[in-house]
Amino acid sequence: MFESFVIMLREGIEAALVIGIMMVVLKRTARRDLESSVFWGLGLAVLASIGAAFALNRLPINEEAYEGTLYMVSAVFVASMMWWMHLKAKTLRMEIEKLVLDTIGRASSRPSLKESWGLGTFAFLMVFREGAETVMFLSAVNLTTDAVLSFVGALLGLTLAVIFCVMFIKGSLQVDVRRFFAVTEWVLGIFVAQLLINGYHEFSETGVLPATQASMAFVGPMVRNNSLFILALIALPLFIWFTQEPRESKLGSGASEVEKRLARAKTNRERNYRYGAMASALVVLLFVGIVYAKELVPKTLTVPEPVLREGDFVVIPLEKLADEKMHRLGYPIGERMVRFLAMKTADGRYRTGLDVCRICGDFGYIQEGQNLVCLNCAAEIAPITLGHSGGCNPLPLESTVKEGKLLIPVQALESQAPKFHAQPALEEIDPVCGMRVKLSDAAAFETYEGRTYHFCSIKCQNAFQADPSQFVK
């Protein structure tokens, strides 16, 4: 539940922050006539997200190319908004005064078609960018307890993002305009950087942009650990609210008691919105900070589980994969340990793949939640794509199911051995006789209390099975 809550909060808070900035700018520059364009963009984005989620599930669409395109297009729009705000900040005071005078003298003119379409498209992209994945996430719920809790957590995350957006708008209306524009330029700059990095990561997985092990190792953690971007995005506006009190309404000396009460009520209302904005921002920082702290914990590969060979095949009993978790297995070939992955996925199929990637090499994968994650570039891999080529997916590995066993040809493993680094120390000490045994020459192995022991002969294995505690120190 907590994981889905934070995922939806992180996805929603980015769109909420940028949409909030747009609304504040429109209000502060007396262009509320353009707000309807923003709302139209938001509404169309929700409908388009539902349609895109259907298309991604049913049609042969390359998800990485789809996401990469949205990231890059969104980056262009956000960058254009940032540049516009940079130019406006220099002449803002004169323009606001002129707008006020024009409003007093005559009714404001209707917004141009270019302005309406521009703002509507911008709002559309900010929501649609992650909308399809959000719809897919929420629609995948079933009636198990874990799934329902995950669904509730996701809704709570989206709710908190919306609350933050409302409080951001209300709490920023009385902030000094120049300071607001200066800080939001930094916010949007960070956002542009995040979009470009994500776009490169997705396009590199599809092969559209060149990628190396080093480049993916550089951008991967930024894509995976995007909590740092969220923390920076929230911390900047929080700084404004903490460092500036709302301004008191100025009244002339002849103001009536009613006017004074209304002015005091307005000031108190603005102060309460400011406190609400700070409180919602601190809550977001707390939850995202917890996840960021978890992301900083180093992740390492587990020791591969040994496998048995029967004739020309490596054999894995199907009951071993019944837990529907990723299993890392290893078969020693000379000085190399050929690691491969096997698991039973939610559709009931048994899938296999090498623990190596075309781009990143043999860094390997771990399982986090439902997805597999590359330890080099942090790409998330859906289990149902295990065994499919492309992107940062584990390289395909031939396998068949027969008589309650998963069979993998030894020849297939031997042909892939060069993809793994040599490890001269691939040997263990037989706990019974003390003899050094090369893993590739071991006669048998046993797992006891989470550790695997290798034996030089069946005789040593039998002695160990009779009383393991006698040989384990």
mmCIF file of N, CA and C in Angstrom, residues 3 8 18 51 74 95 103 117 132 135 165 202 213 245 302 344 346 358 364 378-379 388 428 431 454 468:
data_model
loop_
_atom_site.group_PDB
_atom_site.id
_atom_site.type_symbol
_atom_site.label_atom_id
_atom_site.label_comp_id
_atom_site.label_asym_id
_atom_site.label_seq_id
_atom_site.Cartn_x
_atom_site.Cartn_y
_atom_site.Cartn_z
ATOM 1 N N GLU A 3 3.946 1.577 -0.986
ATOM 2 C CA GLU A 3 4.686 1.699 -2.239
ATOM 3 C C GLU A 3 3.810 2.314 -3.326
ATOM 4 N N MET A 8 2.142 6.859 -6.914
ATOM 5 C CA MET A 8 1.143 7.776 -7.448
ATOM 6 C C MET A 8 1.382 9.215 -6.983
ATOM 7 N N VAL A 18 3.499 21.816 -11.843
ATOM 8 C CA VAL A 18 3.576 22.613 -13.067
ATOM 9 C C VAL A 18 2.224 23.252 -13.383
ATOM 10 N N GLY A 51 -7.703 6.086 -23.178
ATOM 11 C CA GLY A 51 -7.538 5.507 -24.514
ATOM 12 C C GLY A 51 -6.145 4.949 -24.728
ATOM 13 N N SER A 74 7.318 17.018 -23.912
ATOM 14 C CA SER A 74 7.014 17.742 -22.675
ATOM 15 C C SER A 74 8.179 18.636 -22.271
ATOM 16 N N GLU A 95 3.906 45.528 -16.806
ATOM 17 C CA GLU A 95 2.835 44.857 -17.533
ATOM 18 C C GLU A 95 1.611 44.628 -16.656
ATOM 19 N N THR A 103 -7.998 46.881 -17.523
ATOM 20 C CA THR A 103 -9.183 46.229 -16.983
ATOM 21 C C THR A 103 -10.163 47.255 -16.426
ATOM 22 N N TRP A 117 -4.765 27.571 -27.348
ATOM 23 C CA TRP A 117 -4.248 26.276 -27.780
ATOM 24 C C TRP A 117 -2.922 25.948 -27.093
ATOM 25 N N ALA A 132 -1.521 7.547 -18.820
ATOM 26 C CA ALA A 132 -1.840 6.201 -19.302
ATOM 27 C C ALA A 132 -1.334 5.134 -18.339
ATOM 28 N N VAL A 135 -3.601 5.011 -15.281
ATOM 29 C CA VAL A 135 -4.859 4.302 -15.557
ATOM 30 C C VAL A 135 -4.613 2.798 -15.584
ATOM 31 N N CYS A 165 -1.672 20.685 -5.069
ATOM 32 C CA CYS A 165 -1.869 21.627 -6.176
ATOM 33 C C CYS A 165 -2.759 22.790 -5.758
ATOM 34 N N GLU A 202 14.589 6.163 -22.280
ATOM 35 C CA GLU A 202 13.596 5.372 -23.017
ATOM 36 C C GLU A 202 14.025 5.159 -24.465
ATOM 37 N N GLN A 213 27.324 1.173 -21.763
ATOM 38 C CA GLN A 213 27.215 0.760 -20.369
ATOM 39 C C GLN A 213 27.438 1.944 -19.447
ATOM 40 N N GLU A 245 6.000 36.393 4.715
ATOM 41 C CA GLU A 245 4.663 36.480 5.293
ATOM 42 C C GLU A 245 3.721 37.108 4.283
ATOM 43 N N THR A 302 22.147 -11.589 -5.269
ATOM 44 C CA THR A 302 22.177 -12.778 -4.414
ATOM 45 C C THR A 302 23.040 -13.849 -5.079
ATOM 46 N N LYS A 344 7.910 -18.105 -12.599
ATOM 47 C CA LYS A 344 6.543 -18.319 -13.071
ATOM 48 C C LYS A 344 5.828 -16.989 -12.973
ATOM 49 N N ALA A 346 2.531 -14.133 -13.710
ATOM 50 C CA ALA A 346 1.120 -14.111 -13.316
ATOM 51 C C ALA A 346 0.207 -14.800 -14.320
ATOM 52 N N ARG A 358 22.030 -6.707 -23.063
ATOM 53 C CA ARG A 358 22.753 -6.346 -24.289
ATOM 54 C C ARG A 358 23.560 -5.065 -24.100
ATOM 55 N N GLY A 364 23.515 -7.757 -13.841
ATOM 56 C CA GLY A 364 22.463 -8.567 -13.258
ATOM 57 C C GLY A 364 21.213 -7.798 -12.882
ATOM 58 N N ALA A 378 19.188 0.718 -13.809
ATOM 59 C CA ALA A 378 17.967 0.846 -13.020
ATOM 60 C C ALA A 378 16.696 0.762 -13.855
ATOM 61 N N ALA A 379 16.780 0.210 -15.066
ATOM 62 C CA ALA A 379 15.575 0.037 -15.878
ATOM 63 C C ALA A 379 14.656 -0.985 -15.217
ATOM 64 N N HIS A 388 12.100 -11.891 -23.737
ATOM 65 C CA HIS A 388 11.946 -11.115 -24.969
ATOM 66 C C HIS A 388 13.202 -10.279 -25.176
ATOM 67 N N GLU A 428 34.843 -24.468 -4.034
ATOM 68 C CA GLU A 428 34.415 -24.495 -2.644
ATOM 69 C C GLU A 428 35.138 -25.641 -1.928
ATOM 70 N N PRO A 431 32.688 -29.716 2.871
ATOM 71 C CA PRO A 431 32.648 -29.626 4.326
ATOM 72 C C PRO A 431 32.908 -30.955 5.035
ATOM 73 N N HIS A 454 29.084 -27.837 -1.620
ATOM 74 C CA HIS A 454 29.418 -28.705 -2.746
ATOM 75 C C HIS A 454 30.309 -29.858 -2.266
ATOM 76 N N PRO A 468 24.011 -32.775 9.194
ATOM 77 C CA PRO A 468 24.640 -31.550 8.697
ATOM 78 C C PRO A 468 25.336 -30.742 9.788
#
